[in-house]
Amino acid sequence: MKIFKYFWILLFFYFIFVHPAIIYYGTDFRNVNLSRVDPKESFVYLALSVALWSFIFGFSFYLLMKYSFIKQKNISQIIRNGVRLPARIIEVRPLKSFNKKIELKTISLEFDNLEGERVWQKIDINDSRPQEKRFEMGKTLYLRVDENLKRSPFFVLEDIRTKINPIPYIIWIVFLSGVLYYYDYSYDLENAGYGWRFLSFSHPLISSAGFLIFFSGIFYLIFRFLIFKKLNIGKESIILKFRGLKAYAKIIRAEQTGTYINEQPEIQFDIEFTDHTGNMRRTKIRKIVSLVDVGSVKLETEKEIFYDKKNPDSIMFEEDINSI
């Protein structure tokens, strides 16, 4: 599985950086008469190039900060101020570890959420003190949960220890150094005494930056609004797990929408249920269902759901909540 992941990553970067350079330098770019190029036009291209790369490095640095220092700060605040929930370990699965002193495990926890509803959660942990046998079936751990569910990662183990991984920052610096070097290299190679007049839309200093932003945006939209949304992955599902109320919903109708994810059909359920105020609500839930289960799903007349009392239109089936 990792081989395929690395393959697609390398293929992505090939078409972003290597392929545009091959096309550009494979042409007879040296025969372009730079003396006829408007110098004002060259400065427009230069400004565009600097703007694109500034956005890329600025936004990527923001993401690095968000998922390192800011996330570490959030974890510290959740541990200090979060609601304390006892959780019982109901399953432990060992994972392959490359460090003999650290054991990797997936533990399944059973606990009552902020509304007192029983839920389950899987967590991957790095056990640096396996001799203490803290993570064994039947033992009780404590979760700290952000009461307002606004600070990512929203919940943590009470005795978690965190540290900043410097490798992403090193990669960021190397990448920045490489782009700055390429500015200098391409200028020395191509200017022919006419400054930045060699720049054009097809030059890698512009095309690679544009492709990187464009395709990264496309992939984000696909994963965020198609795959993650269809598979109920995201903040909304976490809120429902930790703040949701359970109810029994009557299934009025279940039919396929015509959408498929990994060749598995999406089913739309028209349901009705009574909320905590006694009001009857009707709504729809869409979920991806295994192809072999489609027939049995359409025969179901009732299912347990979780809904957010602050936002009753936010609903998921209990089975999906516990599979997150």
C-alpha positions as protocol buffer text, in pm:
chain_id: "A"
residue {
  index: 1
  type: MET
  ca { x: 0 y: 0 z: 0 }
}
residue {
  index: 2
  type: LYS
  ca { x: 281 y: 243 z: 88 }
}
residue {
  index: 3
  type: ILE
  ca { x: 453 y: 168 z: -244 }
}
residue {
  index: 4
  type: PHE
  ca { x: 145 y: 286 z: -434 }
}
residue {
  index: 5
  type: LYS
  ca { x: 121 y: 598 z: -216 }
}
residue {
  index: 6
  type: TYR
  ca { x: 482 y: 692 z: -284 }
}
residue {
  index: 7
  type: PHE
  ca { x: 436 y: 613 z: -653 }
}
residue {
  index: 8
  type: TRP
  ca { x: 145 y: 857 z: -687 }
}
residue {
  index: 9
  type: ILE
  ca { x: 333 y: 1123 z: -488 }
}
residue {
  index: 10
  type: LEU
  ca { x: 636 y: 1090 z: -717 }
}
residue {
  index: 11
  type: LEU
  ca { x: 413 y: 1092 z: -1025 }
}
residue {
  index: 12
  type: PHE
  ca { x: 243 y: 1410 z: -900 }
}
residue {
  index: 13
  type: PHE
  ca { x: 572 y: 1591 z: -848 }
}
residue {
  index: 14
  type: TYR
  ca { x: 704 y: 1465 z: -1181 }
}
residue {
  index: 15
  type: PHE
  ca { x: 419 y: 1630 z: -1372 }
}
residue {
  index: 16
  type: ILE
  ca { x: 444 y: 1945 z: -1158 }
}
residue {
  index: 17
  type: PHE
  ca { x: 819 y: 2004 z: -1182 }
}
residue {
  index: 18
  type: VAL
  ca { x: 1004 y: 1766 z: -1414 }
}
residue {
  index: 19
  type: HIS
  ca { x: 766 y: 1743 z: -1709 }
}
residue {
  index: 20
  type: PRO
  ca { x: 722 y: 2123 z: -1758 }
}
residue {
  index: 21
  type: ALA
  ca { x: 1102 y: 2163 z: -1745 }
}
residue {
  index: 22
  type: ILE
  ca { x: 1152 y: 1889 z: -2005 }
}
residue {
  index: 23
  type: ILE
  ca { x: 900 y: 2052 z: -2238 }
}
residue {
  index: 24
  type: TYR
  ca { x: 1043 y: 2403 z: -2189 }
}
residue {
  index: 25
  type: TYR
  ca { x: 1411 y: 2319 z: -2221 }
}
residue {
  index: 26
  type: GLY
  ca { x: 1339 y: 2067 z: -2494 }
}
residue {
  index: 27
  type: THR
  ca { x: 1230 y: 2351 z: -2719 }
}
residue {
  index: 28
  type: ASP
  ca { x: 1473 y: 2584 z: -2892 }
}
residue {
  index: 29
  type: PHE
  ca { x: 1425 y: 2852 z: -2627 }
}
residue {
  index: 30
  type: ARG
  ca { x: 1770 y: 3004 z: -2691 }
}
residue {
  index: 31
  type: ASN
  ca { x: 1661 y: 3125 z: -3037 }
}
residue {
  index: 32
  type: VAL
  ca { x: 1397 y: 3359 z: -2893 }
}
residue {
  index: 33
  type: ASN
  ca { x: 1486 y: 3719 z: -2982 }
}
residue {
  index: 34
  type: LEU
  ca { x: 1485 y: 3874 z: -2636 }
}
residue {
  index: 35
  type: SER
  ca { x: 1560 y: 4220 z: -2773 }
}
residue {
  index: 36
  type: ARG
  ca { x: 1205 y: 4235 z: -2910 }
}
residue {
  index: 37
  type: VAL
  ca { x: 1044 y: 4147 z: -2577 }
}
residue {
  index: 38
  type: ASP
  ca { x: 882 y: 4438 z: -2393 }
}
residue {
  index: 39
  type: PRO
  ca { x: 1070 y: 4481 z: -2062 }
}
residue {
  index: 40
  type: LYS
  ca { x: 742 y: 4582 z: -1893 }
}
residue {
  index: 41
  type: GLU
  ca { x: 596 y: 4247 z: -1993 }
}
residue {
  index: 42
  type: SER
  ca { x: 895 y: 4068 z: -1841 }
}
residue {
  index: 43
  type: PHE
  ca { x: 838 y: 4241 z: -1507 }
}
residue {
  index: 44
  type: VAL
  ca { x: 473 y: 4136 z: -1514 }
}
residue {
  index: 45
  type: TYR
  ca { x: 583 y: 3774 z: -1557 }
}
residue {
  index: 46
  type: LEU
  ca { x: 843 y: 3815 z: -1282 }
}
residue {
  index: 47
  type: ALA
  ca { x: 586 y: 3964 z: -1044 }
}
residue {
  index: 48
  type: LEU
  ca { x: 344 y: 3681 z: -1127 }
}
residue {
  index: 49
  type: SER
  ca { x: 611 y: 3420 z: -1060 }
}
residue {
  index: 50
  type: VAL
  ca { x: 711 y: 3574 z: -726 }
}
residue {
  index: 51
  type: ALA
  ca { x: 344 y: 3607 z: -625 }
}
residue {
  index: 52
  type: LEU
  ca { x: 271 y: 3241 z: -703 }
}
residue {
  index: 53
  type: TRP
  ca { x: 573 y: 3107 z: -516 }
}
residue {
  index: 54
  type: SER
  ca { x: 513 y: 3346 z: -224 }
}
residue {
  index: 55
  type: PHE
  ca { x: 160 y: 3208 z: -193 }
}
residue {
  index: 56
  type: ILE
  ca { x: 285 y: 2849 z: -208 }
}
residue {
  index: 57
  type: PHE
  ca { x: 551 y: 2895 z: 58 }
}
residue {
  index: 58
  type: GLY
  ca { x: 337 y: 3121 z: 274 }
}
residue {
  index: 59
  type: PHE
  ca { x: 39 y: 2885 z: 273 }
}
residue {
  index: 60
  type: SER
  ca { x: 253 y: 2574 z: 324 }
}
residue {
  index: 61
  type: PHE
  ca { x: 428 y: 2742 z: 619 }
}
residue {
  index: 62
  type: TYR
  ca { x: 87 y: 2824 z: 767 }
}
residue {
  index: 63
  type: LEU
  ca { x: -13 y: 2458 z: 737 }
}
residue {
  index: 64
  type: LEU
  ca { x: 313 y: 2351 z: 903 }
}
residue {
  index: 65
  type: MET
  ca { x: 243 y: 2586 z: 1193 }
}
residue {
  index: 66
  type: LYS
  ca { x: -121 y: 2477 z: 1214 }
}
residue {
  index: 67
  type: TYR
  ca { x: -39 y: 2108 z: 1242 }
}
residue {
  index: 68
  type: SER
  ca { x: 262 y: 2146 z: 1470 }
}
residue {
  index: 69
  type: PHE
  ca { x: 295 y: 2443 z: 1706 }
}
residue {
  index: 70
  type: ILE
  ca { x: -72 y: 2551 z: 1696 }
}
residue {
  index: 71
  type: LYS
  ca { x: -191 y: 2191 z: 1732 }
}
residue {
  index: 72
  type: GLN
  ca { x: 50 y: 2135 z: 2022 }
}
residue {
  index: 73
  type: LYS
  ca { x: -85 y: 2450 z: 2189 }
}
residue {
  index: 74
  type: ASN
  ca { x: -442 y: 2325 z: 2140 }
}
residue {
  index: 75
  type: ILE
  ca { x: -354 y: 1988 z: 2292 }
}
residue {
  index: 76
  type: SER
  ca { x: -206 y: 2160 z: 2598 }
}
residue {
  index: 77
  type: GLN
  ca { x: -523 y: 2367 z: 2642 }
}
residue {
  index: 78
  type: ILE
  ca { x: -748 y: 2063 z: 2599 }
}
residue {
  index: 79
  type: ILE
  ca { x: -549 y: 1870 z: 2861 }
}
residue {
  index: 80
  type: ARG
  ca { x: -575 y: 2164 z: 3105 }
}
residue {
  index: 81
  type: ASN
  ca { x: -936 y: 2267 z: 3043 }
}
residue {
  index: 82
  type: GLY
  ca { x: -1105 y: 1980 z: 2860 }
}
residue {
  index: 83
  type: VAL
  ca { x: -1386 y: 1767 z: 2999 }
}
residue {
  index: 84
  type: ARG
  ca { x: -1251 y: 1446 z: 3153 }
}
residue {
  index: 85
  type: LEU
  ca { x: -1417 y: 1128 z: 3025 }
}
residue {
  index: 86
  type: PRO
  ca { x: -1331 y: 777 z: 3148 }
}
residue {
  index: 87
  type: ALA
  ca { x: -1285 y: 527 z: 2864 }
}
residue {
  index: 88
  type: ARG
  ca { x: -1246 y: 149 z: 2883 }
}
residue {
  index: 89
  type: ILE
  ca { x: -1014 y: -37 z: 2646 }
}
residue {
  index: 90
  type: ILE
  ca { x: -1214 y: -305 z: 2465 }
}
residue {
  index: 91
  type: GLU
  ca { x: -959 y: -405 z: 2199 }
}
residue {
  index: 92
  type: VAL
  ca { x: -585 y: -376 z: 2137 }
}
residue {
  index: 93
  type: ARG
  ca { x: -417 y: -445 z: 1805 }
}
residue {
  index: 94
  type: PRO
  ca { x: -37 y: -428 z: 1767 }
}
residue {
  index: 95
  type: LEU
  ca { x: 109 y: -245 z: 1468 }
}
residue {
  index: 96
  type: LYS
  ca { x: 448 y: -288 z: 1304 }
}
residue {
  index: 97
  type: SER
  ca { x: 710 y: -69 z: 1472 }
}
residue {
  index: 98
  type: PHE
  ca { x: 1057 y: 21 z: 1347 }
}
residue {
  index: 99
  type: ASN
  ca { x: 1171 y: 124 z: 1694 }
}
residue {
  index: 100
  type: LYS
  ca { x: 1224 y: -162 z: 1938 }
}
residue {
  index: 101
  type: LYS
  ca { x: 1175 y: 71 z: 2235 }
}
residue {
  index: 102
  type: ILE
  ca { x: 836 y: 196 z: 2114 }
}
residue {
  index: 103
  type: GLU
  ca { x: 532 y: -23 z: 2050 }
}
residue {
  index: 104
  type: LEU
  ca { x: 271 y: 96 z: 1801 }
}
residue {
  index: 105
  type: LYS
  ca { x: -87 y: -5 z: 1879 }
}
residue {
  index: 106
  type: THR
  ca { x: -444 y: 62 z: 1779 }
}
residue {
  index: 107
  type: ILE
  ca { x: -672 y: 66 z: 2081 }
}
residue {
  index: 108
  type: SER
  ca { x: -1053 y: 71 z: 2076 }
}
residue {
  index: 109
  type: LEU
  ca { x: -1216 y: 269 z: 2356 }
}
residue {
  index: 110
  type: GLU
  ca { x: -1570 y: 256 z: 2489 }
}
residue {
  index: 111
  type: PHE
  ca { x: -1703 y: 562 z: 2674 }
}
residue {
  index: 112
  type: ASP
  ca { x: -2000 y: 791 z: 2729 }
}
residue {
  index: 113
  type: ASN
  ca { x: -1988 y: 1113 z: 2529 }
}
residue {
  index: 114
  type: LEU
  ca { x: -2063 y: 1464 z: 2659 }
}
residue {
  index: 115
  type: GLU
  ca { x: -2436 y: 1387 z: 2645 }
}
residue {
  index: 116
  type: GLY
  ca { x: -2403 y: 1050 z: 2819 }
}
residue {
  index: 117
  type: GLU
  ca { x: -2445 y: 838 z: 2505 }
}
residue {
  index: 118
  type: ARG
  ca { x: -2226 y: 529 z: 2467 }
}
residue {
  index: 119
  type: VAL
  ca { x: -1979 y: 548 z: 2176 }
}
residue {
  index: 120
  type: TRP
  ca { x: -1658 y: 383 z: 2057 }
}
residue {
  index: 121
  type: GLN
  ca { x: -1333 y: 532 z: 1930 }
}
residue {
  index: 122
  type: LYS
  ca { x: -1015 y: 386 z: 1777 }
}
residue {
  index: 123
  type: ILE
  ca { x: -684 y: 558 z: 1852 }
}
residue {
  index: 124
  type: ASP
  ca { x: -334 y: 484 z: 1724 }
}
residue {
  index: 125
  type: ILE
  ca { x: -73 y: 527 z: 1997 }
}
residue {
  index: 126
  type: ASN
  ca { x: 304 y: 513 z: 2037 }
}
residue {
  index: 127
  type: ASP
  ca { x: 369 y: 331 z: 2364 }
}
residue {
  index: 128
  type: SER
  ca { x: 713 y: 444 z: 2482 }
}
residue {
  index: 129
  type: ARG
  ca { x: 675 y: 258 z: 2814 }
}
residue {
  index: 130
  type: PRO
  ca { x: 536 y: -86 z: 2718 }
}
residue {
  index: 131
  type: GLN
  ca { x: 675 y: -240 z: 3039 }
}
residue {
  index: 132
  type: GLU
  ca { x: 408 y: -51 z: 3235 }
}
residue {
  index: 133
  type: LYS
  ca { x: 129 y: -229 z: 3041 }
}
residue {
  index: 134
  type: ARG
  ca { x: -92 y: 78 z: 3040 }
}
residue {
  index: 135
  type: PHE
  ca { x: -281 y: -21 z: 2725 }
}
residue {
  index: 136
  type: GLU
  ca { x: -437 y: -362 z: 2791 }
}
residue {
  index: 137
  type: MET
  ca { x: -794 y: -478 z: 2744 }
}
residue {
  index: 138
  type: GLY
  ca { x: -1021 y: -392 z: 3033 }
}
residue {
  index: 139
  type: LYS
  ca { x: -810 y: -105 z: 3163 }
}
residue {
  index: 140
  type: THR
  ca { x: -951 y: 246 z: 3200 }
}
residue {
  index: 141
  type: LEU
  ca { x: -796 y: 551 z: 3040 }
}
residue {
  index: 142
  type: TYR
  ca { x: -911 y: 910 z: 3050 }
}
residue {
  index: 143
  type: LEU
  ca { x: -989 y: 1133 z: 2755 }
}
residue {
  index: 144
  type: ARG
  ca { x: -982 y: 1510 z: 2763 }
}
residue {
  index: 145
  type: VAL
  ca { x: -1239 y: 1662 z: 2527 }
}
residue {
  index: 146
  type: ASP
  ca { x: -1271 y: 2023 z: 2419 }
}
residue {
  index: 147
  type: GLU
  ca { x: -1616 y: 2111 z: 2552 }
}
residue {
  index: 148
  type: ASN
  ca { x: -1693 y: 2339 z: 2258 }
}
residue {
  index: 149
  type: LEU
  ca { x: -1529 y: 2106 z: 2004 }
}
residue {
  index: 150
  type: LYS
  ca { x: -1352 y: 2398 z: 1834 }
}
residue {
  index: 151
  type: ARG
  ca { x: -986 y: 2319 z: 1899 }
}
residue {
  index: 152
  type: SER
  ca { x: -832 y: 2053 z: 1678 }
}
residue {
  index: 153
  type: PRO
  ca { x: -774 y: 1763 z: 1749 }
}
residue {
  index: 154
  type: PHE
  ca { x: -1089 y: 1805 z: 1971 }
}
residue {
  index: 155
  type: PHE
  ca { x: -992 y: 1520 z: 2208 }
}
residue {
  index: 156
  type: VAL
  ca { x: -672 y: 1361 z: 2342 }
}
residue {
  index: 157
  type: LEU
  ca { x: -561 y: 1100 z: 2589 }
}
residue {
  index: 158
  type: GLU
  ca { x: -505 y: 1265 z: 2926 }
}
residue {
  index: 159
  type: ASP
  ca { x: -141 y: 1160 z: 2963 }
}
residue {
  index: 160
  type: ILE
  ca { x: -38 y: 1227 z: 2603 }
}
residue {
  index: 161
  type: ARG
  ca { x: 308 y: 1367 z: 2538 }
}
residue {
  index: 162
  type: THR
  ca { x: 381 y: 1560 z: 2220 }
}
residue {
  index: 163
  type: LYS
  ca { x: 684 y: 1696 z: 2038 }
}
residue {
  index: 164
  type: ILE
  ca { x: 742 y: 1886 z: 1717 }
}
residue {
  index: 165
  type: ASN
  ca { x: 874 y: 1687 z: 1421 }
}
residue {
  index: 166
  type: PRO
  ca { x: 1144 y: 1902 z: 1254 }
}
residue {
  index: 167
  type: ILE
  ca { x: 1153 y: 1703 z: 928 }
}
residue {
  index: 168
  type: PRO
  ca { x: 863 y: 1888 z: 754 }
}
residue {
  index: 169
  type: TYR
  ca { x: 1034 y: 2220 z: 832 }
}
residue {
  index: 170
  type: ILE
  ca { x: 1362 y: 2090 z: 694 }
}
residue {
  index: 171
  type: ILE
  ca { x: 1183 y: 1981 z: 373 }
}
residue {
  index: 172
  type: TRP
  ca { x: 1020 y: 2326 z: 352 }
}
residue {
  index: 173
  type: ILE
  ca { x: 1358 y: 2500 z: 383 }
}
residue {
  index: 174
  type: VAL
  ca { x: 1518 y: 2267 z: 125 }
}
residue {
  index: 175
  type: PHE
  ca { x: 1230 y: 2327 z: -116 }
}
residue {
  index: 176
  type: LEU
  ca { x: 1254 y: 2705 z: -69 }
}
residue {
  index: 177
  type: SER
  ca { x: 1630 y: 2693 z: -120 }
}
residue {
  index: 178
  type: GLY
  ca { x: 1581 y: 2491 z: -438 }
}
residue {
  index: 179
  type: VAL
  ca { x: 1336 y: 2743 z: -585 }
}
residue {
  index: 180
  type: LEU
  ca { x: 1562 y: 3038 z: -497 }
}
residue {
  index: 181
  type: TYR
  ca { x: 1857 y: 2858 z: -653 }
}
residue {
  index: 182
  type: TYR
  ca { x: 1653 y: 2794 z: -968 }
}
residue {
  index: 183
  type: TYR
  ca { x: 1575 y: 3166 z: -999 }
}
residue {
  index: 184
  type: ASP
  ca { x: 1949 y: 3234 z: -995 }
}
residue {
  index: 185
  type: TYR
  ca { x: 2031 y: 2939 z: -1223 }
}
residue {
  index: 186
  type: SER
  ca { x: 1769 y: 3020 z: -1488 }
}
residue {
  index: 187
  type: TYR
  ca { x: 1868 y: 3387 z: -1489 }
}
residue {
  index: 188
  type: ASP
  ca { x: 2235 y: 3306 z: -1549 }
}
residue {
  index: 189
  type: LEU
  ca { x: 2145 y: 3051 z: -1816 }
}
residue {
  index: 190
  type: GLU
  ca { x: 1882 y: 3242 z: -2011 }
}
residue {
  index: 191
  type: ASN
  ca { x: 1908 y: 3617 z: -1965 }
}
residue {
  index: 192
  type: ALA
  ca { x: 2162 y: 3677 z: -2250 }
}
residue {
  index: 193
  type: GLY
  ca { x: 2211 y: 4029 z: -2122 }
}
residue {
  index: 194
  type: TYR
  ca { x: 1840 y: 4121 z: -2138 }
}
residue {
  index: 195
  type: GLY
  ca { x: 1744 y: 4064 z: -1774 }
}
residue {
  index: 196
  type: TRP
  ca { x: 1418 y: 3879 z: -1708 }
}
residue {
  index: 197
  type: ARG
  ca { x: 1286 y: 3906 z: -2063 }
}
residue {
  index: 198
  type: PHE
  ca { x: 1319 y: 3530 z: -2105 }
}
residue {
  index: 199
  type: LEU
  ca { x: 1024 y: 3471 z: -1871 }
}
residue {
  index: 200
  type: SER
  ca { x: 695 y: 3349 z: -2018 }
}
residue {
  index: 201
  type: PHE
  ca { x: 390 y: 3153 z: -1909 }
}
residue {
  index: 202
  type: SER
  ca { x: 560 y: 2831 z: -2022 }
}
residue {
  index: 203
  type: HIS
  ca { x: 870 y: 2892 z: -1810 }
}
residue {
  index: 204
  type: PRO
  ca { x: 889 y: 2649 z: -1512 }
}
residue {
  index: 205
  type: LEU
  ca { x: 917 y: 2943 z: -1270 }
}
residue {
  index: 206
  type: ILE
  ca { x: 556 y: 3021 z: -1363 }
}
residue {
  index: 207
  type: SER
  ca { x: 409 y: 2700 z: -1503 }
}
residue {
  index: 208
  type: SER
  ca { x: 525 y: 2473 z: -1219 }
}
residue {
  index: 209
  type: ALA
  ca { x: 393 y: 2712 z: -954 }
}
residue {
  index: 210
  type: GLY
  ca { x: 62 y: 2746 z: -1137 }
}
residue {
  index: 211
  type: PHE
  ca { x: 24 y: 2370 z: -1184 }
}
residue {
  index: 212
  type: LEU
  ca { x: 109 y: 2308 z: -817 }
}
residue {
  index: 213
  type: ILE
  ca { x: -161 y: 2548 z: -698 }
}
residue {
  index: 214
  type: PHE
  ca { x: -418 y: 2432 z: -952 }
}
residue {
  index: 215
  type: PHE
  ca { x: -385 y: 2057 z: -903 }
}
residue {
  index: 216
  type: SER
  ca { x: -349 y: 2085 z: -525 }
}
residue {
  index: 217
  type: GLY
  ca { x: -675 y: 2281 z: -524 }
}
residue {
  index: 218
  type: ILE
  ca { x: -846 y: 2022 z: -743 }
}
residue {
  index: 219
  type: PHE
  ca { x: -735 y: 1736 z: -516 }
}
residue {
  index: 220
  type: TYR
  ca { x: -848 y: 1929 z: -208 }
}
residue {
  index: 221
  type: LEU
  ca { x: -1195 y: 1985 z: -354 }
}
residue {
  index: 222
  type: ILE
  ca { x: -1225 y: 1619 z: -457 }
}
residue {
  index: 223
  type: PHE
  ca { x: -1123 y: 1484 z: -117 }
}
residue {
  index: 224
  type: ARG
  ca { x: -1301 y: 1751 z: 89 }
}
residue {
  index: 225
  type: PHE
  ca { x: -1637 y: 1764 z: -86 }
}
residue {
  index: 226
  type: LEU
  ca { x: -1661 y: 1428 z: -258 }
}
residue {
  index: 227
  type: ILE
  ca { x: -1467 y: 1151 z: -85 }
}
residue {
  index: 228
  type: PHE
  ca { x: -1449 y: 1279 z: 276 }
}
residue {
  index: 229
  type: LYS
  ca { x: -1805 y: 1409 z: 273 }
}
residue {
  index: 230
  type: LYS
  ca { x: -1944 y: 1089 z: 124 }
}
residue {
  index: 231
  type: LEU
  ca { x: -1747 y: 877 z: 373 }
}
residue {
  index: 232
  type: ASN
  ca { x: -1851 y: 1098 z: 668 }
}
residue {
  index: 233
  type: ILE
  ca { x: -1495 y: 1203 z: 751 }
}
residue {
  index: 234
  type: GLY
  ca { x: -1448 y: 1543 z: 906 }
}
residue {
  index: 235
  type: LYS
  ca { x: -1525 y: 1776 z: 1194 }
}
residue {
  index: 236
  type: GLU
  ca { x: -1901 y: 1725 z: 1171 }
}
residue {
  index: 237
  type: SER
  ca { x: -1872 y: 1353 z: 1243 }
}
residue {
  index: 238
  type: ILE
  ca { x: -1642 y: 1419 z: 1542 }
}
residue {
  index: 239
  type: ILE
  ca { x: -1896 y: 1667 z: 1684 }
}
residue {
  index: 240
  type: LEU
  ca { x: -2173 y: 1411 z: 1647 }
}
residue {
  index: 241
  type: LYS
  ca { x: -1967 y: 1144 z: 1820 }
}
residue {
  index: 242
  type: PHE
  ca { x: -1877 y: 1358 z: 2120 }
}
residue {
  index: 243
  type: ARG
  ca { x: -2185 y: 1579 z: 2147 }
}
residue {
  index: 244
  type: GLY
  ca { x: -2456 y: 1381 z: 1969 }
}
residue {
  index: 245
  type: LEU
  ca { x: -2777 y: 1241 z: 2113 }
}
residue {
  index: 246
  type: LYS
  ca { x: -2904 y: 897 z: 2018 }
}
residue {
  index: 247
  type: ALA
  ca { x: -3250 y: 837 z: 1873 }
}
residue {
  index: 248
  type: TYR
  ca { x: -3438 y: 570 z: 1683 }
}
residue {
  index: 249
  type: ALA
  ca { x: -3524 y: 674 z: 1329 }
}
residue {
  index: 250
  type: LYS
  ca { x: -3793 y: 524 z: 1110 }
}
residue {
  index: 251
  type: ILE
  ca { x: -3676 y: 463 z: 753 }
}
residue {
  index: 252
  type: ILE
  ca { x: -3945 y: 585 z: 514 }
}
residue {
  index: 253
  type: ARG
  ca { x: -3756 y: 517 z: 195 }
}
residue {
  index: 254
  type: ALA
  ca { x: -3409 y: 406 z: 82 }
}
residue {
  index: 255
  type: GLU
  ca { x: -3289 y: 438 z: -277 }
}
residue {
  index: 256
  type: GLN
  ca { x: -2966 y: 468 z: -473 }
}
residue {
  index: 257
  type: THR
  ca { x: -2857 y: 815 z: -582 }
}
residue {
  index: 258
  type: GLY
  ca { x: -2651 y: 700 z: -879 }
}
residue {
  index: 259
  type: THR
  ca { x: -2322 y: 806 z: -717 }
}
residue {
  index: 260
  type: TYR
  ca { x: -2046 y: 548 z: -662 }
}
residue {
  index: 261
  type: ILE
  ca { x: -1727 y: 566 z: -454 }
}
residue {
  index: 262
  type: ASN
  ca { x: -1481 y: 282 z: -523 }
}
residue {
  index: 263
  type: GLU
  ca { x: -1764 y: 105 z: -709 }
}
residue {
  index: 264
  type: GLN
  ca { x: -1979 y: 114 z: -393 }
}
residue {
  index: 265
  type: PRO
  ca { x: -2323 y: 280 z: -433 }
}
residue {
  index: 266
  type: GLU
  ca { x: -2450 y: 577 z: -237 }
}
residue {
  index: 267
  type: ILE
  ca { x: -2789 y: 528 z: -71 }
}
residue {
  index: 268
  type: GLN
  ca { x: -3024 y: 808 z: 30 }
}
residue {
  index: 269
  type: PHE
  ca { x: -3237 y: 735 z: 335 }
}
residue {
  index: 270
  type: ASP
  ca { x: -3551 y: 937 z: 401 }
}
residue {
  index: 271
  type: ILE
  ca { x: -3605 y: 913 z: 777 }
}
residue {
  index: 272
  type: GLU
  ca { x: -3812 y: 1057 z: 1058 }
}
residue {
  index: 273
  type: PHE
  ca { x: -3735 y: 1067 z: 1430 }
}
residue {
  index: 274
  type: THR
  ca { x: -3842 y: 1238 z: 1751 }
}
residue {
  index: 275
  type: ASP
  ca { x: -3582 y: 1472 z: 1899 }
}
residue {
  index: 276
  type: HIS
  ca { x: -3511 y: 1551 z: 2266 }
}
residue {
  index: 277
  type: THR
  ca { x: -3782 y: 1822 z: 2269 }
}
residue {
  index: 278
  type: GLY
  ca { x: -4050 y: 1579 z: 2148 }
}
residue {
  index: 279
  type: ASN
  ca { x: -4069 y: 1726 z: 1798 }
}
residue {
  index: 280
  type: MET
  ca { x: -4097 y: 1496 z: 1498 }
}
residue {
  index: 281
  type: ARG
  ca { x: -3831 y: 1564 z: 1237 }
}
residue {
  index: 282
  type: ARG
  ca { x: -3798 y: 1444 z: 881 }
}
residue {
  index: 283
  type: THR
  ca { x: -3465 y: 1452 z: 700 }
}
residue {
  index: 284
  type: LYS
  ca { x: -3236 y: 1266 z: 463 }
}
residue {
  index: 285
  type: ILE
  ca { x: -2909 y: 1079 z: 517 }
}
residue {
  index: 286
  type: ARG
  ca { x: -2675 y: 975 z: 238 }
}
residue {
  index: 287
  type: LYS
  ca { x: -2408 y: 711 z: 289 }
}
residue {
  index: 288
  type: ILE
  ca { x: -2190 y: 475 z: 90 }
}
residue {
  index: 289
  type: VAL
  ca { x: -2300 y: 113 z: 127 }
}
residue {
  index: 290
  type: SER
  ca { x: -2122 y: -206 z: 29 }
}
residue {
  index: 291
  type: LEU
  ca { x: -2265 y: -345 z: -293 }
}
residue {
  index: 292
  type: VAL
  ca { x: -2344 y: -679 z: -129 }
}
residue {
  index: 293
  type: ASP
  ca { x: -2543 y: -506 z: 147 }
}
residue {
  index: 294
  type: VAL
  ca { x: -2766 y: -292 z: -75 }
}
residue {
  index: 295
  type: GLY
  ca { x: -3053 y: -542 z: -75 }
}
residue {
  index: 296
  type: SER
  ca { x: -3065 y: -587 z: 303 }
}
residue {
  index: 297
  type: VAL
  ca { x: -3028 y: -213 z: 366 }
}
residue {
  index: 298
  type: LYS
  ca { x: -3338 y: -136 z: 162 }
}
residue {
  index: 299
  type: LEU
  ca { x: -3538 y: -380 z: 376 }
}
residue {
  index: 300
  type: GLU
  ca { x: -3450 y: -208 z: 706 }
}
residue {
  index: 301
  type: THR
  ca { x: -3734 y: -16 z: 870 }
}
residue {
  index: 302
  type: GLU
  ca { x: -3552 y: 140 z: 1168 }
}
residue {
  index: 303
  type: LYS
  ca { x: -3200 y: 250 z: 1256 }
}
residue {
  index: 304
  type: GLU
  ca { x: -3028 y: 416 z: 1547 }
}
residue {
  index: 305
  type: ILE
  ca { x: -2898 y: 763 z: 1469 }
}
residue {
  index: 306
  type: PHE
  ca { x: -2696 y: 1037 z: 1635 }
}
residue {
  index: 307
  type: TYR
  ca { x: -2801 y: 1399 z: 1595 }
}
residue {
  index: 308
  type: ASP
  ca { x: -2663 y: 1727 z: 1727 }
}
residue {
  index: 309
  type: LYS
  ca { x: -2919 y: 1900 z: 1949 }
}
residue {
  index: 310
  type: LYS
  ca { x: -2761 y: 2237 z: 1861 }
}
residue {
  index: 311
  type: ASN
  ca { x: -2797 y: 2154 z: 1493 }
}
residue {
  index: 312
  type: PRO
  ca { x: -3063 y: 1881 z: 1454 }
}
residue {
  index: 313
  type: ASP
  ca { x: -3010 y: 1866 z: 1077 }
}
residue {
  index: 314
  type: SER
  ca { x: -2664 y: 1719 z: 1142 }
}
residue {
  index: 315
  type: ILE
  ca { x: -2732 y: 1345 z: 1157 }
}
residue {
  index: 316
  type: MET
  ca { x: -2547 y: 1018 z: 1111 }
}
residue {
  index: 317
  type: PHE
  ca { x: -2627 y: 654 z: 1169 }
}
residue {
  index: 318
  type: GLU
  ca { x: -2481 y: 512 z: 1490 }
}
residue {
  index: 319
  type: GLU
  ca { x: -2291 y: 243 z: 1300 }
}
residue {
  index: 320
  type: ASP
  ca { x: -2110 y: 513 z: 1102 }
}
residue {
  index: 321
  type: ILE
  ca { x: -2036 y: 722 z: 1411 }
}
residue {
  index: 322
  type: ASN
  ca { x: -1862 y: 430 z: 1577 }
}
residue {
  index: 323
  type: SER
  ca { x: -1666 y: 335 z: 1267 }
}
residue {
  index: 324
  type: ILE
  ca { x: -1490 y: 674 z: 1251 }
}
